[in-house]
XYZ file of C-alpha atoms in Angstrom:
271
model
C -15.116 -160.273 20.711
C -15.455 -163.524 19.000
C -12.157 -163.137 16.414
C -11.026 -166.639 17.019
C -11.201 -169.119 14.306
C -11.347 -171.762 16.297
C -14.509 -173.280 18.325
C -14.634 -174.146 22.072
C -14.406 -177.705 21.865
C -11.002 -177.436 19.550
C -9.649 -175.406 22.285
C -10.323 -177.845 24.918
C -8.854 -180.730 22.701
C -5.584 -178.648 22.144
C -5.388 -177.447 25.565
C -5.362 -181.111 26.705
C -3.201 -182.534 24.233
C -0.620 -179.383 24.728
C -1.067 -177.507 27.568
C 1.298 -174.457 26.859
C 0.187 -170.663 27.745
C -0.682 -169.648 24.740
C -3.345 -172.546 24.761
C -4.291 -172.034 28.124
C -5.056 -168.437 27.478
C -6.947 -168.994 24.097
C -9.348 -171.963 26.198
C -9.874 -169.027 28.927
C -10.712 -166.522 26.587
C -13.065 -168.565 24.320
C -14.845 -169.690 27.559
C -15.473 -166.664 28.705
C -17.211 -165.807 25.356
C -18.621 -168.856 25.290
C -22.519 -170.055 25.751
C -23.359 -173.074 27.957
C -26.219 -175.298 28.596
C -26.730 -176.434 32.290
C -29.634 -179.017 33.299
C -32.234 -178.319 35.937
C -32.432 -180.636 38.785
C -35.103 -183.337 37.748
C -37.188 -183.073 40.779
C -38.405 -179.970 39.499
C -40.888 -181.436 36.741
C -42.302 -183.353 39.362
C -45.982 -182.534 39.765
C -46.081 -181.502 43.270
C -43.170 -179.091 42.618
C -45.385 -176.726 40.317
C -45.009 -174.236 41.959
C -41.300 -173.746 42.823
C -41.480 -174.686 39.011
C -43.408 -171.443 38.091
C -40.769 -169.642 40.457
C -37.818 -170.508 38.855
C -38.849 -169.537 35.443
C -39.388 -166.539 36.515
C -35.756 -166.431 37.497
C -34.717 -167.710 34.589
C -36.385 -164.702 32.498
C -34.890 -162.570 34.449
C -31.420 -163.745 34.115
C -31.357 -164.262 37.902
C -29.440 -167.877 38.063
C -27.445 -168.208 40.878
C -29.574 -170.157 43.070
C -31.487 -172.353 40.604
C -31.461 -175.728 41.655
C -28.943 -177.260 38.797
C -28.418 -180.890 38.555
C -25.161 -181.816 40.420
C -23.844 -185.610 40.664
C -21.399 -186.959 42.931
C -18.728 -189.602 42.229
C -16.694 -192.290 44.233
C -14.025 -190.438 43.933
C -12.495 -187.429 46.384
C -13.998 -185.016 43.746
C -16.978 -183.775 45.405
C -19.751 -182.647 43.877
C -19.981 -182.405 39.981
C -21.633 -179.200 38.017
C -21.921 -180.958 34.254
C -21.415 -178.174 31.879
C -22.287 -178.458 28.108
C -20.538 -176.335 25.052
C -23.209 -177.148 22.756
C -26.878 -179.103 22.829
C -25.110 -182.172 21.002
C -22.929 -182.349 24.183
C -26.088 -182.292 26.158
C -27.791 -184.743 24.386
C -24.827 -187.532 25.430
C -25.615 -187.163 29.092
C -27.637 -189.678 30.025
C -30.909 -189.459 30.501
C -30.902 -185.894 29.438
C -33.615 -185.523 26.900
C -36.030 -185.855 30.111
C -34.795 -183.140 31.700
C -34.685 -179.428 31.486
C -32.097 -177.371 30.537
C -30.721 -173.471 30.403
C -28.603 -171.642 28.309
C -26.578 -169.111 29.728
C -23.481 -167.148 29.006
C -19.969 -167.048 31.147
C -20.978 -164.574 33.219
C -23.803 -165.982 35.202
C -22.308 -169.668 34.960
C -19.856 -168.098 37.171
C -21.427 -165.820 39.628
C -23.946 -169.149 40.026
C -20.330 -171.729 40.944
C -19.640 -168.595 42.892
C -22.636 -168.124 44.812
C -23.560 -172.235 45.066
C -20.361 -173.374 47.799
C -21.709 -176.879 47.235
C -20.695 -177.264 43.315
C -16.926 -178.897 43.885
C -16.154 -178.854 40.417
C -17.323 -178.250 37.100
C -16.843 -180.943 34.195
C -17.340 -179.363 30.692
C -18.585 -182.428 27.858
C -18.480 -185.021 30.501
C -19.380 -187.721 27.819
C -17.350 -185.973 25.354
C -13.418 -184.294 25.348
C -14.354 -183.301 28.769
C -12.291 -181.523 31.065
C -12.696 -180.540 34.443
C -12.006 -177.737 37.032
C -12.175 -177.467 40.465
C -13.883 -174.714 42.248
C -11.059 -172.660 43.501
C -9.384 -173.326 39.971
C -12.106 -172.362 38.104
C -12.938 -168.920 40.364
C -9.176 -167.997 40.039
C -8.664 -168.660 36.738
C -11.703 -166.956 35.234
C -11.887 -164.017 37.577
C -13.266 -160.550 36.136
C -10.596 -158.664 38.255
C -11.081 -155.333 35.678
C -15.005 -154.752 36.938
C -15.116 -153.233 40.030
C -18.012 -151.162 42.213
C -16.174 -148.570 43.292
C -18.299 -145.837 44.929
C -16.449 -146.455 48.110
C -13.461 -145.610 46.960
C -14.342 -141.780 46.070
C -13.279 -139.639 49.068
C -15.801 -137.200 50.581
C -15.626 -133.837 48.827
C -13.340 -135.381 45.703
C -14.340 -133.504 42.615
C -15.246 -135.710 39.784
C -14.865 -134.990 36.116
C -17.540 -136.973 33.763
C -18.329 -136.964 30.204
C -20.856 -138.941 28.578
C -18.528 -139.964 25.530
C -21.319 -142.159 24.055
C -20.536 -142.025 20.508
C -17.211 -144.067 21.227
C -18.957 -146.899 22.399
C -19.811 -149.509 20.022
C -22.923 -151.035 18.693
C -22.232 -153.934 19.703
C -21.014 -152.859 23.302
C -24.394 -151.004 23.072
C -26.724 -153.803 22.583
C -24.856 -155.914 25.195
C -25.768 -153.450 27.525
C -29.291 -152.860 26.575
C -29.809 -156.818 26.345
C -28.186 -157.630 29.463
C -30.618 -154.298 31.296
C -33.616 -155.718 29.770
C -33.237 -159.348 31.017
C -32.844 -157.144 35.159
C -36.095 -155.788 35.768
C -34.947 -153.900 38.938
C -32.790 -151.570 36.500
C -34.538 -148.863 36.689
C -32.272 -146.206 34.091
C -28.779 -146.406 33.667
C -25.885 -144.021 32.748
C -22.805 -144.459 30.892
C -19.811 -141.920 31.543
C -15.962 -141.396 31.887
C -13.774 -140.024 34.655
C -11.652 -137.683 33.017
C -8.295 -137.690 35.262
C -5.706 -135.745 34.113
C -2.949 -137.722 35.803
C -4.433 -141.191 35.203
C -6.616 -143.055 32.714
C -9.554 -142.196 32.024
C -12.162 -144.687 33.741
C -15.869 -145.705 32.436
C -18.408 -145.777 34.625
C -22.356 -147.631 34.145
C -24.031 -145.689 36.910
C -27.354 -148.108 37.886
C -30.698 -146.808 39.041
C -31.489 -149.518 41.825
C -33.563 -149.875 44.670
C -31.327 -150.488 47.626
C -33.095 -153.487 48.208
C -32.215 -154.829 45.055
C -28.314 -153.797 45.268
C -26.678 -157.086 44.186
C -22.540 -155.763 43.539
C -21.816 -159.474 42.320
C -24.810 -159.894 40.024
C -24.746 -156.409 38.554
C -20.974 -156.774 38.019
C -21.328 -159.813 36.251
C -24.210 -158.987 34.018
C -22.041 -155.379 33.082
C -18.909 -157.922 32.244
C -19.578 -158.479 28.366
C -20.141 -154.880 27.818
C -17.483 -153.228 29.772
C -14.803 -155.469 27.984
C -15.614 -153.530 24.598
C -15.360 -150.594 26.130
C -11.799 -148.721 24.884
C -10.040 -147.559 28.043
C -8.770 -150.520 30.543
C -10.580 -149.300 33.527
C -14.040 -149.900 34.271
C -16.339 -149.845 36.799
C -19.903 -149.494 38.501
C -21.482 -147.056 41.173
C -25.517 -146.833 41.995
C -27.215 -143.839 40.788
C -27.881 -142.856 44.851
C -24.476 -142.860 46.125
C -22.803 -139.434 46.348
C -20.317 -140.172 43.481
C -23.257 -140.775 41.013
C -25.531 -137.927 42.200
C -24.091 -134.966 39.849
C -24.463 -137.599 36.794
C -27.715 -138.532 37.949
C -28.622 -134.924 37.734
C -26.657 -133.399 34.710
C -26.893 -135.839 32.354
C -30.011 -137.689 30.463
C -29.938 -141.828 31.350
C -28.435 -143.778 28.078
C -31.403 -146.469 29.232
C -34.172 -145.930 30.556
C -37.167 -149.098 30.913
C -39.578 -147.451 29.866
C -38.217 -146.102 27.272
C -36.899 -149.014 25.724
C -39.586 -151.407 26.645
C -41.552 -148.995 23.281
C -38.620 -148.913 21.681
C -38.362 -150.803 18.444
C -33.932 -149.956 18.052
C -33.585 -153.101 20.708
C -36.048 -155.865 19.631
């Protein structure tokens, strides 16, 4: 939900000039909306490396990040290792040397799961040669944690009865698109299904139900890439299942898949 009238990079500033909570919670949330450019590591355009090239522009269009080779630097300093992070191509185009190099947008949710699946990134540093600031990596994993998504087919007992509804017309356009968006850019989603636990003691609870190989069963990546469209989703709880655990099979079954690739690959509502 992008309802703030104020950009990133103001945020930062105020953030660093007065670091209350109310400041520190507006810079989280705006980051976590926010849209980043990261540079490849140069030795990728080299000639010879062609072919691991070709590879990871594959991964690239398929939203798969967390193990691209990003450009890191080190300093003299007990920092560590140094992820530059950029709010905005003018940013980017301070860093030296830059304009030779190649470069990725992505959104908050794979910029994390990639400092969370790359040990060797130390820190981040967002603007270096700008109003930078910096985080550390247990900082940064703490502070920005998705705590709300979880994949929680383990935690249905055998033989509990589950009440679902589909429900879709409460879900918004724009929670709608995310999710289509985000499905398209996975190839290994197969279908997917959106429906609520009805509890009658608790919340109700959304679910996206995933048709995945078990192969391709990623809890961290899928969780991630579901982030931006289970935050516009009206109840508090959320969460994921695959469509072959036992939880999901009755859904699978009894209710017709909200995507389907196929489906939407001829579709014209998502282009």
């Amino acid at each position: 939900m992008n309802s703030h009238p104020i950009t990133l990079e103001r945020a930062i500033a105020n953030f660093k000039k007065n670091s209350t909570p109310e400041n520190a919670q507006r810079l989280i949330t705006l980051i976590k909306e926010g849209t980043f450019y990261l540079l490849i590591h140069p030795s990728l355009m080299r000639p010879e490396n062609a072919k691991k090239r070709q590879e990871v522009e594959e991964q690239i269009l398929q939203g798969h990040v967390e193990q691209l080779p990003m450009l890191l630097f080190n300093t003299e300093s007990e920092a560590g290792t140094i992820l530059p992070v950029f709010t905005n191509r003018n940013e980017m185009s301070k860093f030296p040397d830059s304009k030779k190099m190649a470069a990725i947008q992505v959104t908050f949710p794979p910029l994390y799961l990639l400092v969370k699946s790359q040990p060797k990134i130390d820190n981040l540093l967002v603007n270096p040669e700008g109003n930078a600031i910096a985080f550390n990596r247990e900082q940064f994993l703490q502070s920005f944690d998705i705590g709300s998504i979880k994949t929680v087919e383990d935690s249905f007992e055998p033989g509990t009865v589950a009440n679902f509804e589909q429900g879709i017309n409460e879900i918004s356009p724009k929670g709608k698109r995310l999710l289509m968006e985000a499905a398209l850019r996975h190839p290994e989603i197969e279908a997917l299904w959106i429906v609520r636990q009805l509890r009658p003691e608790a919340k109700n609870r959304w679910f996206v139900i995933l048709d995945v190989q078990p192969k391709d069963q990623h809890h961290d990546t899928h969780t991630m890439m579901l982030d931006g469209f289970l935050r516009t989703l009206p109840e508090e709880e959320a969460g994921m299942m695959y469509a072959d655990t036992e939880a999901a099979k009755d859904v699978v079954s009894l209710f017709e898949p909200l995507y389907h690739r196929q489906d939407v690959q001829n579709s014209k509502e998502f282009h």
